[in-house]
Tab-separated table of C-alpha atoms in Angstrom:
chain	number	residue	atom	x	y	z
A	1	UNK	CA	102.542	102.833	-11.040
A	2	UNK	CA	104.275	102.171	-7.717
A	3	UNK	CA	106.943	104.761	-8.567
A	4	UNK	CA	104.275	107.379	-9.433
A	5	UNK	CA	102.299	106.741	-6.286
A	6	UNK	CA	105.459	106.901	-4.174
A	7	UNK	CA	106.441	110.127	-5.836
A	8	UNK	CA	103.163	111.949	-5.434
A	9	UNK	CA	102.165	110.733	-1.987
A	10	UNK	CA	105.435	110.012	-0.185
A	11	UNK	CA	108.213	112.051	-1.757
A	12	UNK	CA	106.552	115.179	-3.243
A	13	UNK	CA	105.796	117.621	-0.332
A	14	UNK	CA	104.421	120.469	-2.435
A	15	UNK	CA	100.983	121.631	-1.045
A	16	UNK	CA	101.232	119.391	2.001
A	17	UNK	CA	99.415	120.397	5.255
A	18	UNK	CA	101.281	120.085	8.498
A	19	UNK	CA	99.577	118.315	11.401
A	20	UNK	CA	99.541	121.585	13.410
A	21	UNK	CA	97.860	123.466	10.608
A	22	UNK	CA	95.306	120.709	10.246
A	23	UNK	CA	94.544	120.960	13.970
A	24	UNK	CA	94.201	124.764	13.802
A	25	UNK	CA	91.983	124.534	10.758
A	26	UNK	CA	89.693	122.079	12.476
A	27	UNK	CA	89.577	124.358	15.536
A	28	UNK	CA	88.723	127.364	13.389
A	29	UNK	CA	85.881	125.476	11.730
A	30	UNK	CA	84.627	124.408	15.152
A	31	UNK	CA	84.749	127.989	16.554
A	32	UNK	CA	83.007	129.362	13.484
A	33	UNK	CA	80.242	126.814	13.818
A	34	UNK	CA	79.977	127.458	17.557
A	35	UNK	CA	79.742	131.221	16.962
A	36	UNK	CA	76.998	130.852	14.394
A	37	UNK	CA	75.005	128.541	16.608
A	38	UNK	CA	75.485	130.901	19.579
A	39	UNK	CA	74.312	133.877	17.499
A	40	UNK	CA	71.209	131.906	16.542
A	41	UNK	CA	70.673	131.007	20.198
A	42	UNK	CA	70.945	134.653	21.328
A	43	UNK	CA	68.537	135.830	18.618
A	44	UNK	CA	66.065	133.160	19.688
A	45	UNK	CA	66.497	134.155	23.359
A	46	UNK	CA	65.834	137.843	22.565
A	47	UNK	CA	62.792	136.814	20.538
A	48	UNK	CA	61.489	134.709	23.434
A	49	UNK	CA	62.250	137.430	25.992
A	50	UNK	CA	60.409	140.068	23.967
A	51	UNK	CA	57.336	137.857	23.691
A	52	UNK	CA	57.418	137.099	27.425
A	53	UNK	CA	57.801	140.765	28.393
A	54	UNK	CA	54.751	141.668	26.360
A	55	UNK	CA	52.901	138.684	27.749
A	56	UNK	CA	53.457	139.419	31.425
A	57	UNK	CA	52.636	143.120	30.912
A	58	UNK	CA	49.325	142.169	29.346
A	59	UNK	CA	48.640	139.531	32.008
A	60	UNK	CA	49.399	141.967	34.848
A	61	UNK	CA	46.892	144.529	33.569
A	62	UNK	CA	44.177	144.820	36.201
A	63	UNK	CA	41.604	145.157	33.422
A	64	UNK	CA	42.710	141.832	31.880
A	65	UNK	CA	39.901	139.262	32.089
A	66	UNK	CA	41.830	136.283	30.653
A	67	UNK	CA	43.797	134.220	33.172
A	68	UNK	CA	47.564	134.997	33.334
A	69	UNK	CA	48.801	131.592	32.094
A	70	UNK	CA	46.634	131.712	28.990
A	71	UNK	CA	47.628	135.311	28.291
A	72	UNK	CA	51.379	134.668	28.575
A	73	UNK	CA	51.085	131.436	26.551
A	74	UNK	CA	49.339	133.298	23.748
A	75	UNK	CA	52.070	135.939	23.620
A	76	UNK	CA	54.861	133.354	23.688
A	77	UNK	CA	53.170	131.821	20.670
A	78	UNK	CA	53.780	135.046	18.713
A	79	UNK	CA	57.559	134.437	18.544
A	80	UNK	CA	59.019	135.095	15.116
A	81	UNK	CA	62.127	132.904	15.066
A	82	UNK	CA	60.893	129.553	16.331
A	83	UNK	CA	57.799	127.413	16.635
A	84	UNK	CA	59.407	124.853	18.921
A	85	UNK	CA	57.236	123.825	21.901
A	86	UNK	CA	58.065	125.771	25.060
A	87	UNK	CA	58.112	124.625	28.660
A	88	UNK	CA	56.354	127.568	30.355
A	89	UNK	CA	55.735	128.247	34.049
A	90	UNK	CA	53.495	131.171	35.071
A	91	UNK	CA	52.745	132.366	38.605
A	92	UNK	CA	50.575	135.275	39.699
A	93	UNK	CA	49.640	137.164	42.827
A	94	UNK	CA	46.640	139.460	43.004
A	95	UNK	CA	44.730	141.668	45.421
A	96	UNK	CA	42.196	144.484	45.080
A	97	UNK	CA	44.678	147.062	43.855
A	98	UNK	CA	47.513	145.083	42.266
A	99	UNK	CA	48.377	142.065	40.136
A	100	UNK	CA	51.880	140.638	39.721
A	101	UNK	CA	52.718	138.010	37.126
A	102	UNK	CA	56.002	136.086	36.785
A	103	UNK	CA	56.925	133.640	34.049
A	104	UNK	CA	59.869	131.481	32.969
A	105	UNK	CA	60.261	129.541	29.729
A	106	UNK	CA	62.719	127.278	27.986
A	107	UNK	CA	62.975	125.226	24.838
A	108	UNK	CA	65.686	123.457	22.841
A	109	UNK	CA	66.919	124.948	19.577
A	110	UNK	CA	68.455	122.609	16.962
A	111	UNK	CA	72.082	123.341	16.108
A	112	UNK	CA	73.609	123.397	12.641
A	113	UNK	CA	77.346	123.036	13.174
A	114	UNK	CA	77.571	121.739	16.736
A	115	UNK	CA	75.357	118.848	15.728
A	116	UNK	CA	78.404	117.403	13.922
A	117	UNK	CA	80.233	117.294	17.244
A	118	UNK	CA	77.495	115.654	19.212
A	119	UNK	CA	75.537	118.697	20.473
A	120	UNK	CA	72.228	118.483	18.689
A	121	UNK	CA	70.568	121.418	20.496
A	122	UNK	CA	71.140	124.462	22.728
A	123	UNK	CA	68.759	125.678	25.459
A	124	UNK	CA	66.869	128.970	24.964
A	125	UNK	CA	65.798	130.427	28.318
A	126	UNK	CA	63.761	133.499	29.276
A	127	UNK	CA	62.118	134.934	32.375
A	128	UNK	CA	60.082	138.047	33.100
A	129	UNK	CA	57.821	139.629	35.692
A	130	UNK	CA	55.490	142.607	35.687
A	131	UNK	CA	53.172	144.292	38.130
A	132	UNK	CA	50.398	146.820	37.841
A	133	UNK	CA	49.817	148.345	41.228
A	134	UNK	CA	47.072	150.853	41.762
A	135	UNK	CA	48.509	152.355	44.863
A	136	UNK	CA	46.643	154.986	46.795
A	137	UNK	CA	47.097	158.060	44.629
A	138	UNK	CA	46.567	161.630	45.823
A	139	UNK	CA	46.532	164.246	43.060
A	140	UNK	CA	46.408	168.026	43.394
A	141	UNK	CA	45.321	169.490	40.046
A	142	UNK	CA	46.253	173.194	40.104
A	143	UNK	CA	44.856	175.141	37.137
A	144	UNK	CA	45.311	178.759	36.067
A	145	UNK	CA	42.028	180.621	35.429
A	146	UNK	CA	43.527	184.121	35.184
A	147	UNK	CA	42.145	186.839	32.920
A	148	UNK	CA	44.572	186.034	30.117
A	149	UNK	CA	43.181	182.496	29.977
A	150	UNK	CA	39.801	184.009	29.077
A	151	UNK	CA	41.173	186.751	26.812
A	152	UNK	CA	43.848	185.073	24.669
A	153	UNK	CA	43.234	182.762	21.721
A	154	UNK	CA	45.229	179.572	22.138
A	155	UNK	CA	48.019	179.105	19.578
A	156	UNK	CA	46.832	177.668	16.281
A	157	UNK	CA	43.159	177.598	17.295
A	158	UNK	CA	40.096	179.828	17.350
A	159	UNK	CA	39.483	178.802	20.965
A	160	UNK	CA	40.352	180.717	24.082
A	161	UNK	CA	43.008	179.227	26.312
A	162	UNK	CA	40.301	178.624	28.900
A	163	UNK	CA	38.254	176.565	26.437
A	164	UNK	CA	41.271	174.434	25.554
A	165	UNK	CA	42.047	173.965	29.243
A	166	UNK	CA	38.520	172.807	30.067
A	167	UNK	CA	38.616	170.040	27.464
A	168	UNK	CA	42.140	168.910	28.378
A	169	UNK	CA	41.558	168.934	32.147
A	170	UNK	CA	38.304	166.984	31.832
A	171	UNK	CA	40.076	164.390	29.715
A	172	UNK	CA	42.802	164.084	32.375
A	173	UNK	CA	40.224	163.477	35.097
A	174	UNK	CA	38.527	160.825	32.974
A	175	UNK	CA	41.856	159.031	32.472
A	176	UNK	CA	42.978	158.913	36.106
A	177	UNK	CA	39.561	158.049	37.520
A	178	UNK	CA	38.613	154.849	35.720
A	179	UNK	CA	36.829	151.719	36.893
A	180	UNK	CA	38.849	150.200	39.703
A	181	UNK	CA	40.668	153.405	40.747
A	182	UNK	CA	37.902	155.498	42.251
A	183	UNK	CA	38.424	154.046	45.731
A	184	UNK	CA	42.185	154.542	45.608
A	185	UNK	CA	42.650	157.776	43.629
A	186	UNK	CA	41.564	161.221	44.824
A	187	UNK	CA	41.753	164.465	42.854
A	188	UNK	CA	41.809	167.830	44.615
A	189	UNK	CA	40.854	170.528	42.122
A	190	UNK	CA	42.546	173.905	42.746
A	191	UNK	CA	41.556	176.676	40.297
A	192	UNK	CA	43.485	179.887	40.900
A	193	UNK	CA	43.689	183.440	39.651
A	194	UNK	CA	45.152	186.152	41.878
A	195	UNK	CA	43.768	184.106	44.760
A	196	UNK	CA	42.179	180.713	45.564
A	197	UNK	CA	38.625	180.394	46.870
A	198	UNK	CA	38.775	178.136	49.947
A	199	UNK	CA	35.258	176.784	49.441
A	200	UNK	CA	34.324	174.228	52.094
A	201	UNK	CA	37.654	174.825	53.859
A	202	UNK	CA	36.988	178.514	54.447
A	203	UNK	CA	35.400	177.688	57.819
A	204	UNK	CA	38.615	176.032	59.043
A	205	UNK	CA	40.991	178.812	57.970
A	206	UNK	CA	39.302	182.202	58.352
A	207	UNK	CA	39.692	184.173	61.558
A	208	UNK	CA	36.502	186.170	60.898
A	209	UNK	CA	33.459	185.567	58.728
A	210	UNK	CA	33.031	189.244	57.854
A	211	UNK	CA	32.704	189.826	54.140
A	212	UNK	CA	32.469	186.121	53.250
A	213	UNK	CA	29.848	186.958	50.643
A	214	UNK	CA	32.545	188.710	48.590
A	215	UNK	CA	34.600	185.587	48.035
A	216	UNK	CA	35.982	183.013	50.428
A	217	UNK	CA	39.673	183.563	49.816
A	218	UNK	CA	42.280	183.368	52.570
A	219	UNK	CA	45.112	185.865	53.064
A	220	UNK	CA	48.185	183.752	53.871
A	221	UNK	CA	51.188	185.213	55.699
A	222	UNK	CA	54.562	185.149	53.981
A	223	UNK	CA	55.649	182.547	56.541
A	224	UNK	CA	52.937	180.204	55.253
A	225	UNK	CA	54.930	179.772	52.054
A	226	UNK	CA	57.877	178.247	53.912
A	227	UNK	CA	55.976	175.153	55.082
A	228	UNK	CA	53.873	172.505	53.371
A	229	UNK	CA	50.767	172.589	55.554
A	230	UNK	CA	47.937	174.993	56.271
A	231	UNK	CA	48.182	177.548	59.099
A	232	UNK	CA	46.457	176.924	62.412
A	233	UNK	CA	42.689	176.588	62.694
A	234	UNK	CA	40.906	179.891	62.029
A	235	UNK	CA	44.099	181.906	62.137
A	236	UNK	CA	44.035	183.858	58.830
A	237	UNK	CA	41.847	186.749	57.632
A	238	UNK	CA	39.753	186.798	54.511
A	239	UNK	CA	41.582	188.112	51.453
A	240	UNK	CA	40.419	191.380	49.937
A	241	UNK	CA	38.119	191.314	46.927
A	242	UNK	CA	38.696	193.889	44.179
A	243	UNK	CA	39.569	194.133	40.482
A	244	UNK	CA	43.139	195.205	39.739
A	245	UNK	CA	43.570	194.686	36.007
A	246	UNK	CA	40.990	195.314	33.301
A	247	UNK	CA	37.677	193.469	33.575
A	248	UNK	CA	37.726	191.002	30.675
A	249	UNK	CA	33.941	190.542	30.608
A	250	UNK	CA	33.629	194.159	29.438
A	251	UNK	CA	35.435	193.024	26.295
A	252	UNK	CA	33.245	190.026	25.602
A	253	UNK	CA	35.416	187.371	27.249
A	254	UNK	CA	34.322	184.577	29.602
A	255	UNK	CA	35.344	186.297	32.842
A	256	UNK	CA	33.945	187.286	36.218
A	257	UNK	CA	34.670	190.087	38.641
A	258	UNK	CA	37.389	189.989	41.229
A	259	UNK	CA	40.776	188.894	42.450
A	260	UNK	CA	39.096	186.082	44.397
A	261	UNK	CA	37.244	183.521	42.230
A	262	UNK	CA	33.538	183.134	42.860
A	263	UNK	CA	32.280	180.385	45.143
A	264	UNK	CA	31.326	178.081	42.263
A	265	UNK	CA	35.018	178.040	41.297
A	266	UNK	CA	36.333	177.101	44.715
A	267	UNK	CA	38.742	174.352	45.737
A	268	UNK	CA	37.181	170.884	45.498
A	269	UNK	CA	39.237	168.578	47.783
A	270	UNK	CA	39.558	164.778	47.628
A	271	UNK	CA	36.996	163.871	44.990
A	272	UNK	CA	36.733	160.695	42.907
A	273	UNK	CA	33.702	161.281	40.698
A	274	UNK	CA	34.436	162.205	37.100
A	275	UNK	CA	31.069	163.901	36.644
A	276	UNK	CA	31.466	166.098	39.724
A	277	UNK	CA	34.979	167.212	38.835
A	278	UNK	CA	34.231	167.797	35.163
A	279	UNK	CA	31.152	169.860	36.023
A	280	UNK	CA	33.351	172.040	38.260
A	281	UNK	CA	35.932	172.438	35.468
A	282	UNK	CA	33.222	173.369	32.964
A	283	UNK	CA	32.197	176.260	35.248
A	284	UNK	CA	35.637	177.892	35.027
A	285	UNK	CA	35.648	181.588	34.097
A	286	UNK	CA	38.557	183.999	34.000
A	287	UNK	CA	39.365	186.034	37.115
A	288	UNK	CA	41.867	188.761	37.910
A	289	UNK	CA	45.561	188.092	38.618
A	290	UNK	CA	47.970	185.138	38.481
A	291	UNK	CA	48.921	183.897	41.960
A	292	UNK	CA	50.742	180.681	41.067
A	293	UNK	CA	52.383	180.599	44.490
A	294	UNK	CA	48.950	180.590	46.149
A	295	UNK	CA	47.692	177.824	43.873
A	296	UNK	CA	50.803	175.806	44.703
A	297	UNK	CA	50.312	176.491	48.420
A	298	UNK	CA	46.835	175.015	48.291
A	299	UNK	CA	47.857	172.033	46.186
A	300	UNK	CA	50.760	171.191	48.495
A	301	UNK	CA	48.768	171.674	51.717
A	302	UNK	CA	46.094	169.287	50.427
A	303	UNK	CA	48.825	166.619	50.316
A	304	UNK	CA	50.169	167.416	53.777
A	305	UNK	CA	49.324	164.798	56.459
A	306	UNK	CA	48.477	167.530	58.979
A	307	UNK	CA	45.346	168.306	56.939
A	308	UNK	CA	43.867	164.893	57.780
A	309	UNK	CA	41.716	166.042	60.764
A	310	UNK	CA	40.012	168.610	58.520
A	311	UNK	CA	39.416	165.928	55.888
A	312	UNK	CA	37.542	163.862	58.467
A	313	UNK	CA	35.372	166.880	59.275
A	314	UNK	CA	34.579	167.310	55.576
A	315	UNK	CA	33.693	163.608	55.375
A	316	UNK	CA	31.318	164.030	58.314
A	317	UNK	CA	29.717	166.972	56.508
A	318	UNK	CA	29.309	164.989	53.302
A	319	UNK	CA	31.784	167.108	51.339
A	320	UNK	CA	34.402	164.372	50.827
A	321	UNK	CA	33.824	160.652	50.084
A	322	UNK	CA	34.131	158.503	53.203
A	323	UNK	CA	36.759	156.312	51.539
A	324	UNK	CA	39.191	159.252	51.766
A	325	UNK	CA	38.722	159.964	55.485
A	326	UNK	CA	42.385	159.099	56.181
A	327	UNK	CA	43.808	161.458	53.557
A	328	UNK	CA	46.264	162.981	53.103
A	329	UNK	CA	48.409	159.970	54.033
A	330	UNK	CA	51.740	160.308	55.799
A	331	UNK	CA	54.660	161.303	53.622
A	332	UNK	CA	56.655	158.321	52.322
A	333	UNK	CA	53.846	155.914	53.187
A	334	UNK	CA	54.196	152.546	51.514
A	335	UNK	CA	52.063	152.246	48.375
A	336	UNK	CA	51.035	155.922	48.404
A	337	UNK	CA	51.778	158.208	45.476
A	338	UNK	CA	51.381	161.969	45.894
A	339	UNK	CA	51.222	164.037	42.699
A	340	UNK	CA	50.957	167.732	41.859
A	341	UNK	CA	50.016	168.921	38.372
A	342	UNK	CA	50.580	172.688	38.088
A	343	UNK	CA	49.525	174.512	34.917
A	344	UNK	CA	49.887	178.212	34.064
A	345	UNK	CA	49.758	180.463	31.017
A	346	UNK	CA	51.833	183.317	32.408
A	347	UNK	CA	54.179	184.842	34.934
A	348	UNK	CA	53.402	184.904	38.641
A	349	UNK	CA	52.219	188.445	39.370
A	350	UNK	CA	52.497	190.838	42.280
A	351	UNK	CA	49.867	190.901	45.035
A	352	UNK	CA	48.277	194.380	45.260
A	353	UNK	CA	46.327	195.439	48.348
A	354	UNK	CA	43.699	198.085	49.032
A	355	UNK	CA	44.748	200.418	51.823
A	356	UNK	CA	43.227	199.319	55.111
A	357	UNK	CA	41.391	202.621	55.606
A	358	UNK	CA	39.355	201.895	52.475
A	359	UNK	CA	38.629	198.280	53.386
A	360	UNK	CA	37.833	198.365	57.108
A	361	UNK	CA	34.044	198.335	56.968
A	362	UNK	CA	31.413	196.165	55.336
A	363	UNK	CA	30.185	199.210	53.438
A	364	UNK	CA	33.588	199.812	51.851
A	365	UNK	CA	34.094	196.143	51.088
A	366	UNK	CA	30.694	196.054	49.434
A	367	UNK	CA	31.511	199.018	47.207
A	368	UNK	CA	34.880	197.619	46.086
A	369	UNK	CA	33.452	194.162	45.456
A	370	UNK	CA	30.534	195.401	43.369
A	371	UNK	CA	31.752	198.340	41.293
A	372	UNK	CA	29.894	198.621	38.014
A	373	UNK	CA	27.993	201.073	35.853
A	374	UNK	CA	29.379	204.589	36.207
A	375	UNK	CA	32.492	203.298	37.937
A	376	UNK	CA	33.338	200.776	35.202
A	377	UNK	CA	36.552	202.686	34.542
A	378	UNK	CA	37.898	201.195	37.764
A	379	UNK	CA	37.676	197.800	36.114
A	380	UNK	CA	39.722	199.060	33.186
A	381	UNK	CA	42.423	200.294	35.565
A	382	UNK	CA	42.446	203.887	34.362
A	383	UNK	CA	42.008	207.077	36.351
A	384	UNK	CA	38.610	207.271	38.052
A	385	UNK	CA	37.123	208.048	41.429
A	386	UNK	CA	35.291	205.829	43.911
A	387	UNK	CA	32.573	207.339	46.095
A	388	UNK	CA	32.680	206.264	49.758
A	389	UNK	CA	30.261	208.962	50.945
A	390	UNK	CA	27.600	206.425	51.986
A	391	UNK	CA	30.217	204.791	54.219
A	392	UNK	CA	30.862	207.979	56.134
A	393	UNK	CA	34.156	208.571	54.388
A	394	UNK	CA	35.429	210.630	51.535
A	395	UNK	CA	32.973	211.280	48.762
A	396	UNK	CA	35.585	210.794	46.070
A	397	UNK	CA	38.785	208.767	46.216
A	398	UNK	CA	40.979	208.397	43.157
A	399	UNK	CA	41.772	204.831	42.167
A	400	UNK	CA	45.499	205.557	42.147
A	401	UNK	CA	45.397	206.343	45.880
A	402	UNK	CA	43.344	203.300	46.869
A	403	UNK	CA	46.156	200.792	46.738
A	404	UNK	CA	49.273	200.500	48.844
A	405	UNK	CA	52.399	201.548	46.994
A	406	UNK	CA	55.044	198.891	46.436
A	407	UNK	CA	57.693	198.024	43.894
A	408	UNK	CA	55.918	195.593	41.602
A	409	UNK	CA	59.100	193.914	40.357
A	410	UNK	CA	60.311	193.374	43.920
A	411	UNK	CA	56.946	191.942	44.926
A	412	UNK	CA	56.816	189.636	41.896
A	413	UNK	CA	60.311	188.340	42.688
A	414	UNK	CA	59.134	187.546	46.220
A	415	UNK	CA	56.102	185.641	44.884
A	416	UNK	CA	58.334	183.678	42.496
A	417	UNK	CA	60.644	182.782	45.370
A	418	UNK	CA	57.632	181.616	47.372
A	419	UNK	CA	56.499	179.423	44.470
A	420	UNK	CA	59.923	177.874	44.008
A	421	UNK	CA	60.311	177.313	47.734
A	422	UNK	CA	57.061	175.357	47.859
A	423	UNK	CA	58.197	173.258	44.901
A	424	UNK	CA	61.421	172.466	46.753
A	425	UNK	CA	59.407	171.373	49.798
A	426	UNK	CA	57.344	169.088	47.567
A	427	UNK	CA	60.495	167.404	46.228
A	428	UNK	CA	61.874	166.969	49.738
A	429	UNK	CA	58.725	165.017	50.612
A	430	UNK	CA	58.871	162.794	47.500
A	431	UNK	CA	55.861	164.438	45.877
A	432	UNK	CA	55.959	164.051	42.099
A	433	UNK	CA	55.454	167.457	40.477
A	434	UNK	CA	54.400	167.832	36.842
A	435	UNK	CA	54.305	171.361	35.449
A	436	UNK	CA	52.771	172.711	32.254
A	437	UNK	CA	53.736	176.018	30.675
A	438	UNK	CA	50.805	176.659	28.332
A	439	UNK	CA	51.250	179.208	25.520
A	440	UNK	CA	54.043	180.888	27.484
A	441	UNK	CA	57.230	182.359	26.016
A	442	UNK	CA	60.442	180.380	26.165
A	443	UNK	CA	62.829	182.168	28.503
A	444	UNK	CA	60.053	183.970	30.401
A	445	UNK	CA	59.778	183.952	34.186
A	446	UNK	CA	56.939	181.432	33.889
A	447	UNK	CA	59.112	179.164	31.727
A	448	UNK	CA	61.951	179.077	34.234
A	449	UNK	CA	59.615	178.764	37.243
A	450	UNK	CA	57.760	175.794	35.743
A	451	UNK	CA	61.075	174.237	34.732
A	452	UNK	CA	62.361	174.641	38.288
A	453	UNK	CA	59.221	173.252	39.901
A	454	UNK	CA	59.004	170.036	37.877
A	455	UNK	CA	60.427	166.954	39.580
A	456	UNK	CA	62.561	166.250	36.516
A	457	UNK	CA	63.238	167.725	33.106
A	458	UNK	CA	60.852	165.246	31.483
A	459	UNK	CA	58.046	166.293	33.835
A	460	UNK	CA	58.000	169.883	32.565
A	461	UNK	CA	55.696	170.295	29.572
A	462	UNK	CA	56.229	173.373	27.390
A	463	UNK	CA	53.200	173.303	25.086
A	464	UNK	CA	50.901	175.450	23.033
A	465	UNK	CA	47.449	175.092	21.556
A	466	UNK	CA	45.961	171.626	21.458
A	467	UNK	CA	49.251	170.163	22.679
A	468	UNK	CA	47.855	170.862	26.145
A	469	UNK	CA	45.589	167.841	25.806
A	470	UNK	CA	48.586	165.681	24.862
A	471	UNK	CA	50.475	166.883	27.935
A	472	UNK	CA	47.617	165.979	30.274
A	473	UNK	CA	47.204	162.595	28.567
A	474	UNK	CA	50.905	161.788	28.952
A	475	UNK	CA	50.861	162.810	32.616
A	476	UNK	CA	47.836	160.593	33.259
A	477	UNK	CA	49.580	157.681	31.538
A	478	UNK	CA	52.735	158.238	33.587
A	479	UNK	CA	50.765	158.145	36.826
A	480	UNK	CA	49.078	154.825	36.038
A	481	UNK	CA	51.418	153.058	33.609
A	482	UNK	CA	52.525	149.441	33.898
A	483	UNK	CA	56.107	148.713	34.879
A	484	UNK	CA	58.375	145.711	34.298
A	485	UNK	CA	59.835	144.710	37.644
A	486	UNK	CA	62.373	142.203	36.314
């Protein structure tokens, strides 16, 4: 027996393990166990972090009625990988228009392999912070009400584009003006066709009140499109009122006469009442032309700080809520967000003009602004004559000679350049610009102009049909969404 034992355990070296190999093997087992325990620790940390992120976002919601500590604790309790008790610390800071919540948490996770080496647990640590801040928000909502909006059926629907727009725009207003935001968020509504009706601001811009009954639109100079603000007080004439393209109402569409929208479709600056804004949107009817550069001019100027003195006058006259007397705020003001939402269904068009000799008296302006009956052909833009005999002028003037001659393509290129230039000015002043190309053709002038004007690629919405509502909803969510700050 002694010989056998000596042979097998002392003399026979077959299958023997060297001391170095034994040490390496033990090290390999240790590293494998460490790796597995570390993987478990990282999975538990990610699980904890995910629960805390959701918890602080919910706790920071200004509409949240449950206290932050309870809210975060409840979310931490939804972890999937552990039910170990957590040491949780939650702090919060809150004022009228913001709430910030921070939280840190830790707990010990039992080890499997490291326990054999004396480490019975590993710490799992997480921290997170979130803030919802309802900063002062100034929104210019610029909406196309051109004739095609009244005429065309929206893609995939039996509704006109104008009908789809009304529903989508009203939904947008209802989303951005909710309880708690009405004192901090203003919406300036800017409907545009070939022109924009100045409404209550007509008094501040027009150089003469002659012909105001034909539409309170302002004729801007080309230089006005190189700056963000309005021109000087009472320095611009009233824009002409006429019908250039066919009159859509003659074909059964929801449209009204004229290049200048009627007074009930005028600019509505700095409002915060959903009912007031939605009633104005519901009154939209199609008008002649597509002056996107003029709509953009108005939207941008209503965000320009130089407009503030006129805002105070409108407050004094009861046209703007008193809470907005200091708007527009200075560019780059802390906690102020300026936003433009520009929507169109077509290319920016040229700006025709009636020759001055046929628009230099109230009599002539009255005739051109009220053509109907026997002169309905003028609305359809085909050959017809206009009688100015009662104005002491020619008894019969052919429509083709009424307007100034200009190269339409050249003029449209100029208007597109003006639009793009205003969009560039907006970006330079940190104004966030969202654009919507609604039922337009990919590759059209409108497509490229809206793409250029948007602050980023993701802020250009190329949509059709009922997708318009989705676009407005997403823009509203982007304006007011919660953000993780850590």
